[in-house]
JSON list of C-alpha atoms and ligand atoms in Angstrom, two decimals:
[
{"chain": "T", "resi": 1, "resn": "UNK", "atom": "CA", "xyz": [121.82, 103.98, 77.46]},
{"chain": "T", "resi": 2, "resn": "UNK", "atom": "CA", "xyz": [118.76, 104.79, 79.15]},
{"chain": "T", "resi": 3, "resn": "UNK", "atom": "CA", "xyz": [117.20, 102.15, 81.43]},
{"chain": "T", "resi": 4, "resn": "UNK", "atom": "CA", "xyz": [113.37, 101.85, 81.21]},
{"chain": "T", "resi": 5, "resn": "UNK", "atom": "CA", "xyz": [111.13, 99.63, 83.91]},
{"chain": "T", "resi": 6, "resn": "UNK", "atom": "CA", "xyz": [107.89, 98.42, 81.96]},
{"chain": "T", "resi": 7, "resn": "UNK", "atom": "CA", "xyz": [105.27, 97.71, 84.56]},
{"chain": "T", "resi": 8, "resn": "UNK", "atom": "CA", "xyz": [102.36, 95.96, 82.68]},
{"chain": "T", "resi": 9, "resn": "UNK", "atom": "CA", "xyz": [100.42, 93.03, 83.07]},
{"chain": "T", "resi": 10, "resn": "UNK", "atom": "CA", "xyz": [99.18, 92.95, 79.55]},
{"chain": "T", "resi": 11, "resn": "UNK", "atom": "CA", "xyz": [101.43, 90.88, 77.48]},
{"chain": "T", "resi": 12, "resn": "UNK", "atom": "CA", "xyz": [100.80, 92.40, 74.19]},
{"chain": "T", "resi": 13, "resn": "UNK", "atom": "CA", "xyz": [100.82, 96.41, 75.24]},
{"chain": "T", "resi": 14, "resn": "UNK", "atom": "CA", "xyz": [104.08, 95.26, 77.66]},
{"chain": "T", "resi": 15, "resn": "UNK", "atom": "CA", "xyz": [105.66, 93.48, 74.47]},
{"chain": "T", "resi": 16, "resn": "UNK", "atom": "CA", "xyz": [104.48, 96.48, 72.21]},
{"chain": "T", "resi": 17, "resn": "UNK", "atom": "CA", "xyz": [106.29, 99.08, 74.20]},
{"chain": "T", "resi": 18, "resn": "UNK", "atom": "CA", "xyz": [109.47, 97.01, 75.05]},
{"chain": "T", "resi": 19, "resn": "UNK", "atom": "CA", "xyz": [109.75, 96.63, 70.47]},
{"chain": "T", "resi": 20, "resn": "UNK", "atom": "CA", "xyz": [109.37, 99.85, 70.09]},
{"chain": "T", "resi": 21, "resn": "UNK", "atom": "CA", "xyz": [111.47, 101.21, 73.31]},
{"chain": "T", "resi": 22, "resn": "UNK", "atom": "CA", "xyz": [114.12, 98.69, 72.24]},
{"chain": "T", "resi": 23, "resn": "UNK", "atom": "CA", "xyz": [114.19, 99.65, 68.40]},
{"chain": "T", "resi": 24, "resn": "UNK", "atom": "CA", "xyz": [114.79, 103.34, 69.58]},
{"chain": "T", "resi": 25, "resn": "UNK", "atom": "CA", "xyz": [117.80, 102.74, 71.49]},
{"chain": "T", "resi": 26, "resn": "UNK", "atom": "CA", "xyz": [116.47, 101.98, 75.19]},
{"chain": "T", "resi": 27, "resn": "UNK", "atom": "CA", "xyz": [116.86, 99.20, 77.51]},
{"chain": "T", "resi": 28, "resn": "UNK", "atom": "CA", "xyz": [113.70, 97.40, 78.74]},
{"chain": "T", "resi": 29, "resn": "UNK", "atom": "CA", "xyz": [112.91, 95.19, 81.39]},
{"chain": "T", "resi": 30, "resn": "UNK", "atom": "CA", "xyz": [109.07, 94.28, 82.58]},
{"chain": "T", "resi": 31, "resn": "UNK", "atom": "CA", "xyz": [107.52, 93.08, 85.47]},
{"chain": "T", "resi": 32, "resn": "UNK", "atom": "CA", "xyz": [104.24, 92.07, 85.41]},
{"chain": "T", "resi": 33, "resn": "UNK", "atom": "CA", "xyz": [102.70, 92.91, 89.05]},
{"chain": "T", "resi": 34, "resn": "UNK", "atom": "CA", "xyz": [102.84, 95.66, 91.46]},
{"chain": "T", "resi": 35, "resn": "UNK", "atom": "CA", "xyz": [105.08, 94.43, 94.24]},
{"chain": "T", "resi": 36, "resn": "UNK", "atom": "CA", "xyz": [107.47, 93.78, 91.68]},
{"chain": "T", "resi": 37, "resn": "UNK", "atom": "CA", "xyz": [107.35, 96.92, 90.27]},
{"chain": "T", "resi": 38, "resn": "UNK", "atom": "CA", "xyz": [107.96, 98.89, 93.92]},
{"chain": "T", "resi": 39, "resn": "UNK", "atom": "CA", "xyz": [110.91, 96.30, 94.20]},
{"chain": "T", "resi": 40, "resn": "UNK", "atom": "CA", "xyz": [112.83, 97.09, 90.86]},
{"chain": "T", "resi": 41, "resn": "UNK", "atom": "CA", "xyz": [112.17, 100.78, 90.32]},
{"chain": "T", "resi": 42, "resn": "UNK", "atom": "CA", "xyz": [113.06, 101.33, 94.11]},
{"chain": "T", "resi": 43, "resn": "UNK", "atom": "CA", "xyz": [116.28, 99.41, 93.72]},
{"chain": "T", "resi": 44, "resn": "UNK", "atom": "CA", "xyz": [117.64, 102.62, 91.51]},
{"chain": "T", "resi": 45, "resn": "UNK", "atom": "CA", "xyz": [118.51, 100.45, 88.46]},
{"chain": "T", "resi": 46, "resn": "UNK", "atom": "CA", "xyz": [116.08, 102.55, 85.93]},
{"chain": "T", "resi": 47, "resn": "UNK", "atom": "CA", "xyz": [115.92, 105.93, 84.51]},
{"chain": "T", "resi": 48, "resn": "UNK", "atom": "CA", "xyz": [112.31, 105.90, 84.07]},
{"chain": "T", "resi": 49, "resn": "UNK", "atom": "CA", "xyz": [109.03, 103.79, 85.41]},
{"chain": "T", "resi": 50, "resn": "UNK", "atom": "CA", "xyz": [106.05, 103.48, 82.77]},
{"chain": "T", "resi": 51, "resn": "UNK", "atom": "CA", "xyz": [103.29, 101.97, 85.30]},
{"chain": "T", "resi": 52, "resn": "UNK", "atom": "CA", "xyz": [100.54, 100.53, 84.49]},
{"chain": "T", "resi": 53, "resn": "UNK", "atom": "CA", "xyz": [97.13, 101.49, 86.99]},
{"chain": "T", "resi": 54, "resn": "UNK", "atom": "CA", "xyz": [95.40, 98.05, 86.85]},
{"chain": "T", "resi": 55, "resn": "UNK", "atom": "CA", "xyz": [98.39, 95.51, 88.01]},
{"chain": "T", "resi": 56, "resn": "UNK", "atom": "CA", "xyz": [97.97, 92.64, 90.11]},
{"chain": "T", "resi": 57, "resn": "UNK", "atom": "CA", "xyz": [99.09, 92.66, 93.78]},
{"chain": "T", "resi": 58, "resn": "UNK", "atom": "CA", "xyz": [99.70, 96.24, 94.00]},
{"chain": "T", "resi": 59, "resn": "UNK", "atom": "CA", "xyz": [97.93, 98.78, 92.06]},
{"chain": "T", "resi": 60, "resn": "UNK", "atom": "CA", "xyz": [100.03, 101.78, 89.82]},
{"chain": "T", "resi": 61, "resn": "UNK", "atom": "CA", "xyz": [98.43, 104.45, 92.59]},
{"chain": "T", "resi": 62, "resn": "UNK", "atom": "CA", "xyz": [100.11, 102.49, 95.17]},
{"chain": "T", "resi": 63, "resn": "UNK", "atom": "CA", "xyz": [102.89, 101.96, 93.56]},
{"chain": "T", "resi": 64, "resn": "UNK", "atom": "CA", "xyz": [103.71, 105.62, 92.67]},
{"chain": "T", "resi": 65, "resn": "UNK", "atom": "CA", "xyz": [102.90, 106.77, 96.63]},
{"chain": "T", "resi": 66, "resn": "UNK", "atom": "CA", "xyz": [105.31, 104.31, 98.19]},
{"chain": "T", "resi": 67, "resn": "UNK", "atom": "CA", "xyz": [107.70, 105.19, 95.60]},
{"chain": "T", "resi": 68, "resn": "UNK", "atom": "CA", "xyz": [107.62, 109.05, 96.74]},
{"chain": "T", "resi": 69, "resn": "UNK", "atom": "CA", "xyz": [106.90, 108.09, 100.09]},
{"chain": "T", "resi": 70, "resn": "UNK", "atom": "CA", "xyz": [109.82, 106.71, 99.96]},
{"chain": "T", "resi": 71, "resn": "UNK", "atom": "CA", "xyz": [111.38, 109.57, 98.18]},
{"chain": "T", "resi": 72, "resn": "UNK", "atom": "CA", "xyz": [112.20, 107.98, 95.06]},
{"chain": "T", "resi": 73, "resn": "UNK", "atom": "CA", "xyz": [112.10, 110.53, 92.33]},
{"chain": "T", "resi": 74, "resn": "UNK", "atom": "CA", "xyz": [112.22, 107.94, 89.44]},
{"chain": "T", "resi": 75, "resn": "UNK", "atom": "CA", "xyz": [110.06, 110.07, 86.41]},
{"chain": "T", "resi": 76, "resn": "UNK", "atom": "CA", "xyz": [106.87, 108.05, 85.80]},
{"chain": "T", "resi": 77, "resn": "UNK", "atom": "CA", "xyz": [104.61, 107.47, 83.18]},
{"chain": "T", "resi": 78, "resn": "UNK", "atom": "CA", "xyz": [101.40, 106.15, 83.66]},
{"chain": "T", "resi": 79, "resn": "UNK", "atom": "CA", "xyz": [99.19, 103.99, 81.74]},
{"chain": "T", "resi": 80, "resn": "UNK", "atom": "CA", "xyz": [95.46, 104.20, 82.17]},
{"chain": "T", "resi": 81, "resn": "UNK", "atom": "CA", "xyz": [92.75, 103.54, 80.53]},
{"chain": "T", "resi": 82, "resn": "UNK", "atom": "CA", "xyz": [90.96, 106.17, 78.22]},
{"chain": "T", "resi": 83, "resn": "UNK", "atom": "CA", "xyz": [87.60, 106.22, 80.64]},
{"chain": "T", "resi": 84, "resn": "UNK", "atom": "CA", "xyz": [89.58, 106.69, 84.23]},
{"chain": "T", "resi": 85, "resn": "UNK", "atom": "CA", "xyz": [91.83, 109.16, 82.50]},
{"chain": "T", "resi": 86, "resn": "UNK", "atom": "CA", "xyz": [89.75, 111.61, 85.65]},
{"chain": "T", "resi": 87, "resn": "UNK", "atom": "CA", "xyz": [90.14, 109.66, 88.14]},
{"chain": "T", "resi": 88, "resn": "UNK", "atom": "CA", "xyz": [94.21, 108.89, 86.95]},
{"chain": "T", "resi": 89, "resn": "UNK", "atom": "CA", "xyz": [94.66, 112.81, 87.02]},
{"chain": "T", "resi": 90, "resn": "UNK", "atom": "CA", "xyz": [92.79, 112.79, 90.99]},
{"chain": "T", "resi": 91, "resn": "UNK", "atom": "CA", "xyz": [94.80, 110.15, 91.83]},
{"chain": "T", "resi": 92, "resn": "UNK", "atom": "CA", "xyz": [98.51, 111.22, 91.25]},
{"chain": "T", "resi": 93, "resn": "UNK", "atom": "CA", "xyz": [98.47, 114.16, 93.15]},
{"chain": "T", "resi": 94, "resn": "UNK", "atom": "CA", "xyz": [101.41, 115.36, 91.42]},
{"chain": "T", "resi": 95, "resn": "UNK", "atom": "CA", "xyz": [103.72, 112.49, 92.35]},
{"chain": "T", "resi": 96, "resn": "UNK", "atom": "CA", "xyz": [103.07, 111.42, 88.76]},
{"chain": "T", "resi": 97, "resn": "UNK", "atom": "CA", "xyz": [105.40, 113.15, 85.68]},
{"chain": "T", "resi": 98, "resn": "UNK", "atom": "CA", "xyz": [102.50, 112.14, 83.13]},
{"chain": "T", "resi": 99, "resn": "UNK", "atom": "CA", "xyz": [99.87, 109.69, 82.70]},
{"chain": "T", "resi": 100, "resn": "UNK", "atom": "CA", "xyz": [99.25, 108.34, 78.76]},
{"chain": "T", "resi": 101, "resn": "UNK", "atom": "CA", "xyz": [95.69, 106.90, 78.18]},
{"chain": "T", "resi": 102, "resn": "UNK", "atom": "CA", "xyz": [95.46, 103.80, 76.78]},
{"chain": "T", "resi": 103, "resn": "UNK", "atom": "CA", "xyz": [95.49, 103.01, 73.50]},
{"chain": "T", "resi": 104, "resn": "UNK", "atom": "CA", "xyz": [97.78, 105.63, 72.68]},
{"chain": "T", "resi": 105, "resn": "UNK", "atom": "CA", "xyz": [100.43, 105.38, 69.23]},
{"chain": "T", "resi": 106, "resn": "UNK", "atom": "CA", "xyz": [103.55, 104.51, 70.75]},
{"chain": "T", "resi": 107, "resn": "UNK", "atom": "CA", "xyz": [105.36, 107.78, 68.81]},
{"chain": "T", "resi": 108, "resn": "UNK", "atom": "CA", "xyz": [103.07, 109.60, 71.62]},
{"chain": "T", "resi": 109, "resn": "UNK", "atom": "CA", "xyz": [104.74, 107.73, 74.12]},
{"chain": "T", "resi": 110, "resn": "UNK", "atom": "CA", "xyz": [108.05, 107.93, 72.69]},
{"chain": "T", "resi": 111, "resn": "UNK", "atom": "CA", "xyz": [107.69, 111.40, 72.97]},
{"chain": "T", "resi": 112, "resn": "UNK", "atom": "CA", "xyz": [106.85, 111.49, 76.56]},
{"chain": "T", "resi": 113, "resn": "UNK", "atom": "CA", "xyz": [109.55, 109.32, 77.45]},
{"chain": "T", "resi": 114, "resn": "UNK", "atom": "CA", "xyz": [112.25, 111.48, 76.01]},
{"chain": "T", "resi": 115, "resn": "UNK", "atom": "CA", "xyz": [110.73, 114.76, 77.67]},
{"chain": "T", "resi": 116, "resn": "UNK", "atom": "CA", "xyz": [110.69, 113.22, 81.27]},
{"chain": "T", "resi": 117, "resn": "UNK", "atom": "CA", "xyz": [113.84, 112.05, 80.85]},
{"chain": "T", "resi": 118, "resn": "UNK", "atom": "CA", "xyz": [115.11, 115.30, 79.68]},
{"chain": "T", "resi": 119, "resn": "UNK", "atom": "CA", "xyz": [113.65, 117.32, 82.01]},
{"chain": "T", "resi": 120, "resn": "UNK", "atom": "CA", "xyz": [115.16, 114.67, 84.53]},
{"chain": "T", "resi": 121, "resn": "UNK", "atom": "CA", "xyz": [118.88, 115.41, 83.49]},
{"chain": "T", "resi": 122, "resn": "UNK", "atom": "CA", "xyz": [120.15, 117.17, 86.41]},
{"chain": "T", "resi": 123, "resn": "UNK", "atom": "CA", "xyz": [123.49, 118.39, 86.89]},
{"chain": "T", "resi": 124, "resn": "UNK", "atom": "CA", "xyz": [125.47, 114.69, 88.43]},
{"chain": "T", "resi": 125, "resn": "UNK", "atom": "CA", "xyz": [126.21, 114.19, 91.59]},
{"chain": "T", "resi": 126, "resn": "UNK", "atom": "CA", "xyz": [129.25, 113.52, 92.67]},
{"chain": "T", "resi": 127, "resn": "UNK", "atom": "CA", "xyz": [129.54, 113.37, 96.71]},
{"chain": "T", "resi": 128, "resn": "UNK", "atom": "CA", "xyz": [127.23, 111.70, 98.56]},
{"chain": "T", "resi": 129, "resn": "UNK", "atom": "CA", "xyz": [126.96, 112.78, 101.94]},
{"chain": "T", "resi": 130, "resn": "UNK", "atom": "CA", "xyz": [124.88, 110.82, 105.32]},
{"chain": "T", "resi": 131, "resn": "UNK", "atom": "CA", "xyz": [125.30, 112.42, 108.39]},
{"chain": "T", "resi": 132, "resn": "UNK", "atom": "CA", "xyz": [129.48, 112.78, 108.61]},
{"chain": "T", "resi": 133, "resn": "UNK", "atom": "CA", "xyz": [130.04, 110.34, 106.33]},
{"chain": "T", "resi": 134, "resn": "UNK", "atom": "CA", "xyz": [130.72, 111.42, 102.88]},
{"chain": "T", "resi": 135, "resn": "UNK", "atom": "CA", "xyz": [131.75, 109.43, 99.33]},
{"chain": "T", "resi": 136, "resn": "UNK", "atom": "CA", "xyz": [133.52, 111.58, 96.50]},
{"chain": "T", "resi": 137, "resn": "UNK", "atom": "CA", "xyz": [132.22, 109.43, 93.50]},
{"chain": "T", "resi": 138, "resn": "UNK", "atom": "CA", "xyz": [134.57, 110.93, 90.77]},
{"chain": "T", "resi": 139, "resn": "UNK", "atom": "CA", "xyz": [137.77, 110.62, 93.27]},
{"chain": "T", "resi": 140, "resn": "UNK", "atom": "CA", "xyz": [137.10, 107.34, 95.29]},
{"chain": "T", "resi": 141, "resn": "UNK", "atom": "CA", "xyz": [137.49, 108.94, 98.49]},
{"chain": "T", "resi": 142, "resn": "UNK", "atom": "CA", "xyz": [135.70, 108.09, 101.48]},
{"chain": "T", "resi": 143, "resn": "UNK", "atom": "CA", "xyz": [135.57, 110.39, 104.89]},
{"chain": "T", "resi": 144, "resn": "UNK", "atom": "CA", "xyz": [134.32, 109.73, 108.14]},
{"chain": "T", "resi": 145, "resn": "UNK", "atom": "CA", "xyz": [134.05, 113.10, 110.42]},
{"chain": "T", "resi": 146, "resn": "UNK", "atom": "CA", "xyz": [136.87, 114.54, 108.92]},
{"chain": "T", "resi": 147, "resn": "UNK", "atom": "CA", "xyz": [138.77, 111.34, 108.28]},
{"chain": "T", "resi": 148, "resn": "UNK", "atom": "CA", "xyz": [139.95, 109.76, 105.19]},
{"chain": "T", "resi": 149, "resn": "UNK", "atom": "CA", "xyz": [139.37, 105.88, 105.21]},
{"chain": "T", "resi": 150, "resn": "UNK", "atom": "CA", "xyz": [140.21, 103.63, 102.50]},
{"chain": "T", "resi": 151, "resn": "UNK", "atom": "CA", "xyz": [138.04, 100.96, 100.86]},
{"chain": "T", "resi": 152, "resn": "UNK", "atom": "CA", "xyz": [138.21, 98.19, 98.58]},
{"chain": "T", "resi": 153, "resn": "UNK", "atom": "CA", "xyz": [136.20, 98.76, 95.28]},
{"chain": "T", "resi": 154, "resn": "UNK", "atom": "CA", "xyz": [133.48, 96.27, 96.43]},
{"chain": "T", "resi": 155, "resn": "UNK", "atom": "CA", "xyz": [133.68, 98.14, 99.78]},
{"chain": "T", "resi": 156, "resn": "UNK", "atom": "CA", "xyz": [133.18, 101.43, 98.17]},
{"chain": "T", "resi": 157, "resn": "UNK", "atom": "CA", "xyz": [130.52, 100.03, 95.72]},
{"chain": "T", "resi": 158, "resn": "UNK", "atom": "CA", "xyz": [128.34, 98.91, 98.78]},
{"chain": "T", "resi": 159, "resn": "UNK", "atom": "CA", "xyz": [128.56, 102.00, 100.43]},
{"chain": "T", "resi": 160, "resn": "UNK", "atom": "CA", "xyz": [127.74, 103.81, 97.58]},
{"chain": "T", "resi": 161, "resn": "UNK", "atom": "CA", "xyz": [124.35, 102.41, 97.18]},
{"chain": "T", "resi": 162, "resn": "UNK", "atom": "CA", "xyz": [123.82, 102.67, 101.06]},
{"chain": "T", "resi": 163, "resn": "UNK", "atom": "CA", "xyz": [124.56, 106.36, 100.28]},
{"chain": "T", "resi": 164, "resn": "UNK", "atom": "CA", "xyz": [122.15, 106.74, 97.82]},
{"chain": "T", "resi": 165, "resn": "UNK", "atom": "CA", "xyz": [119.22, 105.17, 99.98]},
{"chain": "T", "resi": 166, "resn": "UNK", "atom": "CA", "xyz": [120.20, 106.37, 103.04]},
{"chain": "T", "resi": 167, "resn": "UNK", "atom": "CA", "xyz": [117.44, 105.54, 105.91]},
{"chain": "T", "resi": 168, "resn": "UNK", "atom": "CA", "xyz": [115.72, 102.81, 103.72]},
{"chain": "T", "resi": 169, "resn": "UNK", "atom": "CA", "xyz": [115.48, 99.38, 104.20]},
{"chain": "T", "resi": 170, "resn": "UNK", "atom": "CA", "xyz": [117.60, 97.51, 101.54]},
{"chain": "T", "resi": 171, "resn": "UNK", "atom": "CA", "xyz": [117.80, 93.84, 100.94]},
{"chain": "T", "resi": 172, "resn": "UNK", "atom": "CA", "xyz": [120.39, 91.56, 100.19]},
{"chain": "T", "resi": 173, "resn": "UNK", "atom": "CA", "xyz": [119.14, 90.39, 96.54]},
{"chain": "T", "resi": 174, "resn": "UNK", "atom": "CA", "xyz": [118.86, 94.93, 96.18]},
{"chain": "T", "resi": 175, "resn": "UNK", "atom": "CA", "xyz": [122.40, 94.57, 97.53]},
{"chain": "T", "resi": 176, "resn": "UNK", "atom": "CA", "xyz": [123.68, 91.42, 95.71]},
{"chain": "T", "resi": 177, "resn": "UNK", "atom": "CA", "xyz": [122.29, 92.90, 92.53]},
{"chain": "T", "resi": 178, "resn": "UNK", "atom": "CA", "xyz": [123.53, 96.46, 92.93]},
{"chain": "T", "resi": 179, "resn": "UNK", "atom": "CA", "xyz": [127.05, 95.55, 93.66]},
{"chain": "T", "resi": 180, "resn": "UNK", "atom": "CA", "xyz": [127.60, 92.05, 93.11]},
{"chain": "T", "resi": 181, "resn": "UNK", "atom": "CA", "xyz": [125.36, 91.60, 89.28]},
{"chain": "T", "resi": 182, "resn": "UNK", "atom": "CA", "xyz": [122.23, 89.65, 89.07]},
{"chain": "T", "resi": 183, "resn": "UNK", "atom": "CA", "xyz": [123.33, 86.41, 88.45]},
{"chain": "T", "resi": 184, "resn": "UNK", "atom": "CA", "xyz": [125.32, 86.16, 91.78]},
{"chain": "T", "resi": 185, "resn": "UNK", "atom": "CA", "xyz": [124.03, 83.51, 93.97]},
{"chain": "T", "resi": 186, "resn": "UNK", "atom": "CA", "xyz": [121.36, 84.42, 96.24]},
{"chain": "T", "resi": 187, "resn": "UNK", "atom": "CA", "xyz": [122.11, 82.44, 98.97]},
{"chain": "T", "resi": 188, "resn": "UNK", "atom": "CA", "xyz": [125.65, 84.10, 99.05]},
{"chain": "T", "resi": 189, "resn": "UNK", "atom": "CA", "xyz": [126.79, 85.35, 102.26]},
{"chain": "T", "resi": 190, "resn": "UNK", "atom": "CA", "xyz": [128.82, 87.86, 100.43]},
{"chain": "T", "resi": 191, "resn": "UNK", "atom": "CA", "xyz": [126.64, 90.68, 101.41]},
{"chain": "T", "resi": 192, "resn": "UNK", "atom": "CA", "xyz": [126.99, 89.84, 105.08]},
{"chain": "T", "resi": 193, "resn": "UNK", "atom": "CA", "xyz": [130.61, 89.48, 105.04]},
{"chain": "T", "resi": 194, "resn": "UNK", "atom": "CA", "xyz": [130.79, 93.09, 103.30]},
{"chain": "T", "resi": 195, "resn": "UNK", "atom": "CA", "xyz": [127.94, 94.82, 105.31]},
{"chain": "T", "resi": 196, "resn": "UNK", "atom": "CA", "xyz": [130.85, 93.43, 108.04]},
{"chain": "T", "resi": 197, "resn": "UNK", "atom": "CA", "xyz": [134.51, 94.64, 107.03]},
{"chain": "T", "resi": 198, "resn": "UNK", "atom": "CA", "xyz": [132.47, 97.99, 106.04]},
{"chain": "T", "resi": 199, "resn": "UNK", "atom": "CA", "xyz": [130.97, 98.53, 109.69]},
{"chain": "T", "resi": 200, "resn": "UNK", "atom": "CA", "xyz": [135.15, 98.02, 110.46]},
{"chain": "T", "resi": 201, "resn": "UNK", "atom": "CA", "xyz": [135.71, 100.73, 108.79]},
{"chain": "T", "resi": 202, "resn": "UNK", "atom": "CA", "xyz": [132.88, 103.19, 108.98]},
{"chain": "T", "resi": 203, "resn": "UNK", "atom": "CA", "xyz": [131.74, 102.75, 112.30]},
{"chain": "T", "resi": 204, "resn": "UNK", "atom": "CA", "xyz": [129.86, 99.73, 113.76]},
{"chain": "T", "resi": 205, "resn": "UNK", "atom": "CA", "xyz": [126.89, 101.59, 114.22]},
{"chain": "T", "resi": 206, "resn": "UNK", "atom": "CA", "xyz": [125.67, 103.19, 110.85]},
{"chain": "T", "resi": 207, "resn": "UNK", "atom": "CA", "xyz": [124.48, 100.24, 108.99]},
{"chain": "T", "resi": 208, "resn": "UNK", "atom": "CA", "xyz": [121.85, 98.52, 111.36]},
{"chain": "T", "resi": 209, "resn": "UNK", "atom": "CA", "xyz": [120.38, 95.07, 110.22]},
{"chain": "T", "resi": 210, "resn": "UNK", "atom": "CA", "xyz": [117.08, 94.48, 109.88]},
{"chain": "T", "resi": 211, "resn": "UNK", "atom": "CA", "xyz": [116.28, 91.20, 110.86]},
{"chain": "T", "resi": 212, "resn": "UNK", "atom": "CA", "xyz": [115.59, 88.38, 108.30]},
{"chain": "T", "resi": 213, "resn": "UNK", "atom": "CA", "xyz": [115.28, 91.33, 105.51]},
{"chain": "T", "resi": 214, "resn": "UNK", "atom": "CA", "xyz": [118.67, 93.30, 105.00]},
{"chain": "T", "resi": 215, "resn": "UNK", "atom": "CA", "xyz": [119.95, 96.42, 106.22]},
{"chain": "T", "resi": 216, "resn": "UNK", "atom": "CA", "xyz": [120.28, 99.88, 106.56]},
{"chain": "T", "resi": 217, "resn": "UNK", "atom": "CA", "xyz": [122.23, 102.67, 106.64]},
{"chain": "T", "resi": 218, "resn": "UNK", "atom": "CA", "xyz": [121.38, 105.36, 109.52]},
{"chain": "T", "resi": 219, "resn": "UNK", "atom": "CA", "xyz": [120.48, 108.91, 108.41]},
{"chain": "J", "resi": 1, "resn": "LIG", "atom": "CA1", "xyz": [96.60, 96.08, 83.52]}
]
C-alpha cells in the first residue's frame, strides 16, 4: 500500500484529501505545520509528500529545499493557491514533481498522485553500500571491507536505515520509530544500547553521535 504524507494546515482540504486518498486504497497521515512535515517525510516512511505552501512554522518552499538539500527524493505535490500558481512555478526550481492549485477536484489530484508515483517506481534496491560497508537487503548479509559480519535482526534493521541516510543526522524517535514502531517508549534507551553492540561490530567509528540529538552514520 502506498504511504501518503498530507501536509496541510487547513482542516477541511487536509480531511478532504485524506477521504478521498483513503477510499482509493492509500494510507494517509497529516501534519499540520512545516517542521513537522521536514521531520516525517525525511524519516523515509512515505511514498509521496502533498505540501501545502502556506503552513505554519516552516513554509512548503522551505520545506521542499531542505528536503533536496538533503537529498531526499520523496515525489511532491504541491498545493497552492490559484493566484501564486507564478510565483509556486518560480519557486520550485524543479525540486518540485508538480504543484496543484487550489481548489482543484480531487479526481485531478488523484491523478497526479498515481503518475508521480509511477514515474517514481524504480527498479528496488537491494544492497546498500557506505563507504566499505555494504547490506544485501534480499540475503541479510552484512560486509565490512571484505568481511562478512553477522547481525541480529534489530541489528540489521538499524543499520539498514543508517544505510539509507547515510551522512544525515538521525534522531532517536527517527530511529525508535524506524526500527523499533511508533508506540515504543521514547524515553527508551534501546536506541543507545543498539547504536552500541552495532559500533562492536561495524567499527567504532562509523556511527558518530551527535550530541543531545542522535546520530550518524559516516559517509
Ligand atoms: Ca495553508
Amino acid at each position: 500500500m502506498n504511504r501518503i504524507l498530507i501536509a496541510e494546515d487547513e482542516h477541511r482540504i487536509a480531511s478532504f484529501l485524506e477521504k478521498g486518498l483513503r477510499g482509493n486504497g492509500f494510507a494517509t497521515t497529516v501534519v499540520e505545520d512545516g517542521v513537522r512535515a521536514y521531520d516525517y517525510a525525511a524519516g523515509g516512511d512515505f511514498d509521496l509528500l502533498i505540501l501545502d505552501i502556506g503552513l505554519p512554522l516552516r513554509d512548503g518552499f522551505s520545506v521542499l529545499r531542505r528536503l533536496r538539500d538533503a537529498r531526499i527524493a520523496i515525489p511532491v505535490i504541491i498545493l497552492t493557491a490559484r493566484d501564486s500558481v507564478a510565483d509556486t512555478v518560480a519557486g520550485l526550481e524543479g525540486g518540485a514533481d508538480d504543484y496543484i492549485a487550489k481548489p482543484f477536484a480531487f479526481e485531478e489530484l488523484l491523478a497526479r498522485v498515481r503518475l508521480r508515483l509511477r514515474a517514481d517506481r524504480v527498479p528496488e534496491v537491494t544492497v546498500l553500500r557506505v563507504g566499505d560497508l555494504s547490506l544485501d537487503l534480499r540475503a541479510r548479509r552484512v560486509n565490512v571491507g571484505g568481511q562478512a559480519v553477522d547481525l541480529s535482526t534489530r541489528e540489521f534493521a538499524l543499520a539498514e536505515v543508517f544505510c539509507r541516510h547515510p551522512d544525515q543526522v538521525l534522531t532517536r524517535e527517527q530511529l525508535l520509530s524506524h526500527v523499533w514502531g511508533f508506540d515504543f517508549d521514547p524515553g527508551s534507551n534501546v536506541v543507545d544500547v543498539y547504536v552500541r553492540y552495532l559500533r562492536r561490530k561495524i567499527g567504532p567509528d562509523r556511527i558518530q553521535t551527535i550530541r543531545g540529538t542522535g546520530y550518524r552514520l559516516r559517509p
